[in-house]
XYZ file of C-alpha atoms in Angstrom:
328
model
C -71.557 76.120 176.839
C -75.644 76.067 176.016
C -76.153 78.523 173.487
C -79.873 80.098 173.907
C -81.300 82.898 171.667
C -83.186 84.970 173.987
C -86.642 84.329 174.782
C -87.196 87.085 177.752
C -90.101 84.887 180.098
C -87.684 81.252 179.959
C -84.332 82.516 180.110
C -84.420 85.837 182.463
C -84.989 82.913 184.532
C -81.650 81.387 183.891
C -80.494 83.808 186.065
C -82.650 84.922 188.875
C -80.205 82.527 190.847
C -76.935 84.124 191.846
C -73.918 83.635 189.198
C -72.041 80.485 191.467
C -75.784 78.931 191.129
C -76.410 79.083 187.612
C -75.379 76.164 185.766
C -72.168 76.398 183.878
C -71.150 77.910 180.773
C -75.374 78.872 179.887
C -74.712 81.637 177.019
C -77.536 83.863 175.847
C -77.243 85.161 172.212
C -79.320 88.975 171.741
C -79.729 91.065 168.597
C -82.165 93.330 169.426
C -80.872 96.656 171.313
C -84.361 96.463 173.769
C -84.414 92.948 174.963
C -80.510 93.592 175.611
C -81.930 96.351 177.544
C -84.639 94.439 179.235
C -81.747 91.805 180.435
C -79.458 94.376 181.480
C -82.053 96.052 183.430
C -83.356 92.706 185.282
C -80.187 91.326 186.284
C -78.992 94.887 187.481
C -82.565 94.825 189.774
C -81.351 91.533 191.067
C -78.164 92.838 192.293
C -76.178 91.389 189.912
C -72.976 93.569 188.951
C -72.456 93.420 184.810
C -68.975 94.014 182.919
C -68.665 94.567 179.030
C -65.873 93.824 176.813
C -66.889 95.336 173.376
C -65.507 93.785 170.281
C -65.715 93.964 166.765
C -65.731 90.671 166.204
C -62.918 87.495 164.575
C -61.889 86.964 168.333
C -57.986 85.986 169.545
C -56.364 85.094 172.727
C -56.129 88.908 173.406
C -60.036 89.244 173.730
C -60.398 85.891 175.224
C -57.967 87.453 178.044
C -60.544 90.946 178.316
C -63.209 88.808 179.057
C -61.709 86.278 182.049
C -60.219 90.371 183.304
C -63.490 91.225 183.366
C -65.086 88.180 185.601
C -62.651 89.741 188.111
C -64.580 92.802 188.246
C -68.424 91.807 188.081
C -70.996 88.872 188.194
C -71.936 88.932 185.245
C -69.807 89.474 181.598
C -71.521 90.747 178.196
C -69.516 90.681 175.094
C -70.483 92.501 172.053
C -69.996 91.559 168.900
C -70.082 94.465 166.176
C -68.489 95.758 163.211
C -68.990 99.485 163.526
C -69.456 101.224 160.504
C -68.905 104.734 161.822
C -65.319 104.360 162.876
C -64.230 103.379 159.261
C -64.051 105.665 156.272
C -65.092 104.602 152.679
C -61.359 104.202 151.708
C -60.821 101.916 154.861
C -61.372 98.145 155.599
C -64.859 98.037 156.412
C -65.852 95.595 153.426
C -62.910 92.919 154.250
C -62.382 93.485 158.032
C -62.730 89.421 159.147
C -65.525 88.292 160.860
C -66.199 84.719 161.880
C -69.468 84.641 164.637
C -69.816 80.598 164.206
C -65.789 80.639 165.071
C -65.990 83.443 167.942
C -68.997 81.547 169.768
C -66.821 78.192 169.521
C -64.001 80.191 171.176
C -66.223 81.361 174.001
C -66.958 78.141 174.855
C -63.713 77.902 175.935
C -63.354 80.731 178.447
C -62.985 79.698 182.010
C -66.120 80.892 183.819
C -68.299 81.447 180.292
C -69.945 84.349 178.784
C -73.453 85.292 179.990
C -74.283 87.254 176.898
C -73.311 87.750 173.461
C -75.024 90.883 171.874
C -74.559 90.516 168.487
C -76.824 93.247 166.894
C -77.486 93.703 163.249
C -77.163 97.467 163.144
C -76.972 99.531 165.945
C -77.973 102.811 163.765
C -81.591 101.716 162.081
C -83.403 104.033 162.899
C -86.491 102.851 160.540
C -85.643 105.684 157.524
C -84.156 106.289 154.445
C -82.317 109.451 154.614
C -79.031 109.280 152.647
C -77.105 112.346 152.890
C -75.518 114.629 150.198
C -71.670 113.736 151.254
C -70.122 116.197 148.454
C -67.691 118.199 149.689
C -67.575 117.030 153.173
C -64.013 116.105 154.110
C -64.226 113.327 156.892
C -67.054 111.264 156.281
C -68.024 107.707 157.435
C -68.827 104.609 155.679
C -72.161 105.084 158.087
C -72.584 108.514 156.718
C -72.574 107.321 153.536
C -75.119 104.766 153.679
C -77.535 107.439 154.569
C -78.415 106.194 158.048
C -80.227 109.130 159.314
C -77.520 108.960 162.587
C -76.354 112.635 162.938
C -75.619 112.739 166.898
C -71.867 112.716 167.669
C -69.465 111.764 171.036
C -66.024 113.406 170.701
C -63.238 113.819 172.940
C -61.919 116.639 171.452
C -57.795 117.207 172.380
C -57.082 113.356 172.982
C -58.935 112.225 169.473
C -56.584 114.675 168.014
C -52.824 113.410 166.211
C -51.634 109.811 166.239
C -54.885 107.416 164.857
C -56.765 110.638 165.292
C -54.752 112.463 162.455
C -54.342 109.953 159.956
C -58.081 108.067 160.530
C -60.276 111.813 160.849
C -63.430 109.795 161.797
C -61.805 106.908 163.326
C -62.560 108.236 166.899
C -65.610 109.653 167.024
C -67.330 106.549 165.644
C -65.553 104.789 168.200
C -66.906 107.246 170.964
C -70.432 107.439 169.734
C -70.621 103.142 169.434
C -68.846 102.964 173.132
C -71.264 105.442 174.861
C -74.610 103.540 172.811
C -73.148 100.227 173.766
C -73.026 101.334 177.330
C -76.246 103.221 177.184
C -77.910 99.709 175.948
C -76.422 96.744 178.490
C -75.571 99.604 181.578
C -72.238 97.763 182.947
C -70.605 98.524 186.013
C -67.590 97.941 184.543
C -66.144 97.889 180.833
C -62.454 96.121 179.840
C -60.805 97.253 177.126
C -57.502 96.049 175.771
C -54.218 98.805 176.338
C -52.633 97.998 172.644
C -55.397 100.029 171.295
C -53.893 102.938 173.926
C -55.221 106.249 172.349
C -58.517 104.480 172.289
C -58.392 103.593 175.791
C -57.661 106.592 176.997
C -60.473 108.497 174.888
C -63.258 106.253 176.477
C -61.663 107.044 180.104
C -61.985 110.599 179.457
C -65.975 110.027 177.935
C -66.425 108.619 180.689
C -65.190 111.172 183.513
C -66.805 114.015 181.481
C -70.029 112.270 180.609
C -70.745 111.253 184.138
C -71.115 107.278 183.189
C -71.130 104.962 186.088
C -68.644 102.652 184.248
C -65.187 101.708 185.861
C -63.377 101.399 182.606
C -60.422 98.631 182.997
C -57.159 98.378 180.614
C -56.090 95.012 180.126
C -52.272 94.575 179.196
C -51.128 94.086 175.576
C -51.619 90.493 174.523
C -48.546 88.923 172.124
C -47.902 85.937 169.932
C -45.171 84.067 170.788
C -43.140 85.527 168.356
C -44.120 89.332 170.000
C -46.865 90.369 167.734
C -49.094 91.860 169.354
C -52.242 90.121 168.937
C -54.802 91.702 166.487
C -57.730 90.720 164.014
C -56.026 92.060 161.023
C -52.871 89.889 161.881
C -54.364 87.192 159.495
C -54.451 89.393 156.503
C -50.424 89.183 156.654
C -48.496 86.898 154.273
C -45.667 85.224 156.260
C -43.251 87.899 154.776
C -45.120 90.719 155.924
C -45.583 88.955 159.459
C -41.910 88.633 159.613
C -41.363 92.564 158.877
C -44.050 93.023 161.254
C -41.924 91.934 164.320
C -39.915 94.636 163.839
C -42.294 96.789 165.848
C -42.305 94.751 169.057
C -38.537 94.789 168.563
C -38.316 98.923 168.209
C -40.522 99.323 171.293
C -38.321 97.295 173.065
C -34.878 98.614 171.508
C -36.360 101.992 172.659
C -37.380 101.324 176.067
C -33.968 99.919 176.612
C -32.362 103.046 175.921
C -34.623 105.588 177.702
C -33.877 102.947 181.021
C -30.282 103.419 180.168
C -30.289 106.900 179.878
C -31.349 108.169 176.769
C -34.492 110.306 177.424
C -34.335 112.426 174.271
C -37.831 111.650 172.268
C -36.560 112.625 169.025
C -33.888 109.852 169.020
C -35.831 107.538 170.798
C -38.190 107.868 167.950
C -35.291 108.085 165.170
C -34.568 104.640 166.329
C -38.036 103.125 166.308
C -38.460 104.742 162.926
C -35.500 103.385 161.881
C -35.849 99.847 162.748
C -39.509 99.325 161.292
C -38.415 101.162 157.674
C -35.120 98.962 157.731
C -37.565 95.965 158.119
C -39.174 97.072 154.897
C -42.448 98.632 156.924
C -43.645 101.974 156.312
C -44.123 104.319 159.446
C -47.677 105.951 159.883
C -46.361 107.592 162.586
C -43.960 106.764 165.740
C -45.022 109.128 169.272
C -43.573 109.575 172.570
C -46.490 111.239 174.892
C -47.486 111.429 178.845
C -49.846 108.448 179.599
C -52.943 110.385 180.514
C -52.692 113.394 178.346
C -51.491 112.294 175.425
C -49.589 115.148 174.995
C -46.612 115.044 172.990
C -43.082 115.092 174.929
C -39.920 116.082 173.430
C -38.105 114.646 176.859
C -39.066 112.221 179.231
C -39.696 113.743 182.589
C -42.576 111.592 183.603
C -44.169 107.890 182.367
C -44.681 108.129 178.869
C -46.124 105.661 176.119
C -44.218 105.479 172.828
C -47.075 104.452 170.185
C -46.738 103.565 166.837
C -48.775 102.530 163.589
C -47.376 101.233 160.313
C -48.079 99.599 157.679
C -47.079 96.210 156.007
C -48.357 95.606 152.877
C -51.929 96.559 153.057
C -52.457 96.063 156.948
C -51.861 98.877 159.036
C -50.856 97.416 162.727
C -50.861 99.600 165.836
C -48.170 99.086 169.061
C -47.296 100.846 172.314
C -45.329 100.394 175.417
C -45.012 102.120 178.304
C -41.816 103.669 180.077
C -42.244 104.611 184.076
C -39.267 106.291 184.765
């Protein structure tokens, strides 16, 4: 892979041939929110299709596998690269959540059919002022909030940001809807892949989507695991190997419970009794354990249609999130 830092006259260039022309593996790195604008813009006059797979950064196999989903869809691929700081409140991980760009361009290398962009911007909210807010008093605030941005313009799906991550992270979702629709208002991809283990999340941006009117096919990409059935996830390396170990119980209780609704069992209180059960006897401690439609989110107390059972806990000081799906 040639990594270029973009220089709009030379390497718009790079790709006023079609995708199977270009030379291989040609990556352009962008910062700035206009010239990703500018690129997006040219290469969507040129008939080329685009697909985005927005991440936050300290990339594993499970993003590696977003972004070869998303050649399947479009000419192009864009990957962003950006620790958002108004999906984390000031009691959250914003200060230690991992980041390694040197590490996640070497991995991109690596990707079968390349990356055509890496948008790596410094700060998607400077707005050029100094306005820091008066926070007293307000109950759900954001580490962005906090800093005294000036950012005061909001995206929330209202019922399906509600419960689950949405009840124990208040701003979690709404910082993650206001940085998706930005994101997409800046590169303007046909299509954008997101990863199904963060499910509620998924499902949120789906629904911005339909009610927003964007353009965007937005793809879920099946959970990623380790080989030991972790699912795959940047905070995985903050676990000792203890906590790791306890941490398997999760994929096991997903799977325990599955088992039983295909068997018969399609009572949602036991189903989650026995997920609950299985990740405290590990020595985890539940967040909470849910059994709700796919679509709706809405919470079922027996299954009747396909459901997903999600779950977050916590192990140690890492909070890990899971799901699976039942069609029955």
């Amino acid at each position: 892979m040639k990594i270029f830092h973009f220089d709009p006259p030379f390497l718009l260039n790079l790709h006023f041939q079609s995708p199977m022309a270009r030379k291989e593996n040609q990556t352009i790195i962008i910062t700035d929110k206009y010239q990703m604008r500018t690129w997006a813009r040219t290469m969507r006059s040129l008939s080329n299709t685009i697909a985005l797979v927005p991440t936050m950064g300290f990339l594993h196999d499970g993003h590696l596998s977003l972004i070869q989903e998303a050649h399947n869809h479009s000419q192009l691929v864009v990957v962003s690269i950006y620790v958002n700081p108004s999906q984390f409140a000031p009691s959250e991980d914003l200060s230690t959540y991992p980041s390694d760009f040197d590490g996640d361009i070497r991995k991109l290398m690596d990707v079968p059919g390349g990356v055509d962009v890496v948008f790596h911007p410094h700060n998607l909210y400077d707005y050029g002022v100094e306005s820091a807010m008066d926070c007293a008093g307000m109950p759900d605030v954001s580490c962005l909030e906090e800093s005294g941005s000036g950012h005061e313009t909001w995206v929330r799906v209202e019922r399906l940001e509600k419960g689950m991550c949405g009840r124990s992270r208040p701003v979690f979702f709404r910082g993650v809807a206001t940085v998706v629709a930005k994101l997409f208002n800046i590169v303007d991809p046909d299509v954008a892949v997101f990863g199904k283990k963060d499910y509620q999340q998924w499902r949120i941006i789906r629904r911005m989507v339909r009610d927003l009117d964007f353009s965007i096919n937005v793809v879920g990409f099946e959970i990623v695991r380790d080989a030991d059935g972790l699912a795959m996830s940047s905070r995985n390396v903050r676990l000792s190997p203890e906590e790791r170990q306890k941490a398997l119980s999760i994929n096991r209780s997903l799977s325990k419970a599955k088992s039983a609704a295909e068997r018969g069992e399609l009572n949602c209180k036991r189903l989650k009794n026995l997920v609950a059960d299985e990740i405290q006897e590990a020595g985890g401690e539940l967040d909470y354990a849910e059994i709700v439609e796919q679509e709706s989110l809405e919470v079922m107390e027996e299954i009747k249609s396909p459901v997903v059972i999600l779950i977050a806990a916590w192990f140690g000081k890492v909070r890990l999130i899971d799901n699976i799906e039942i069609n029955i």
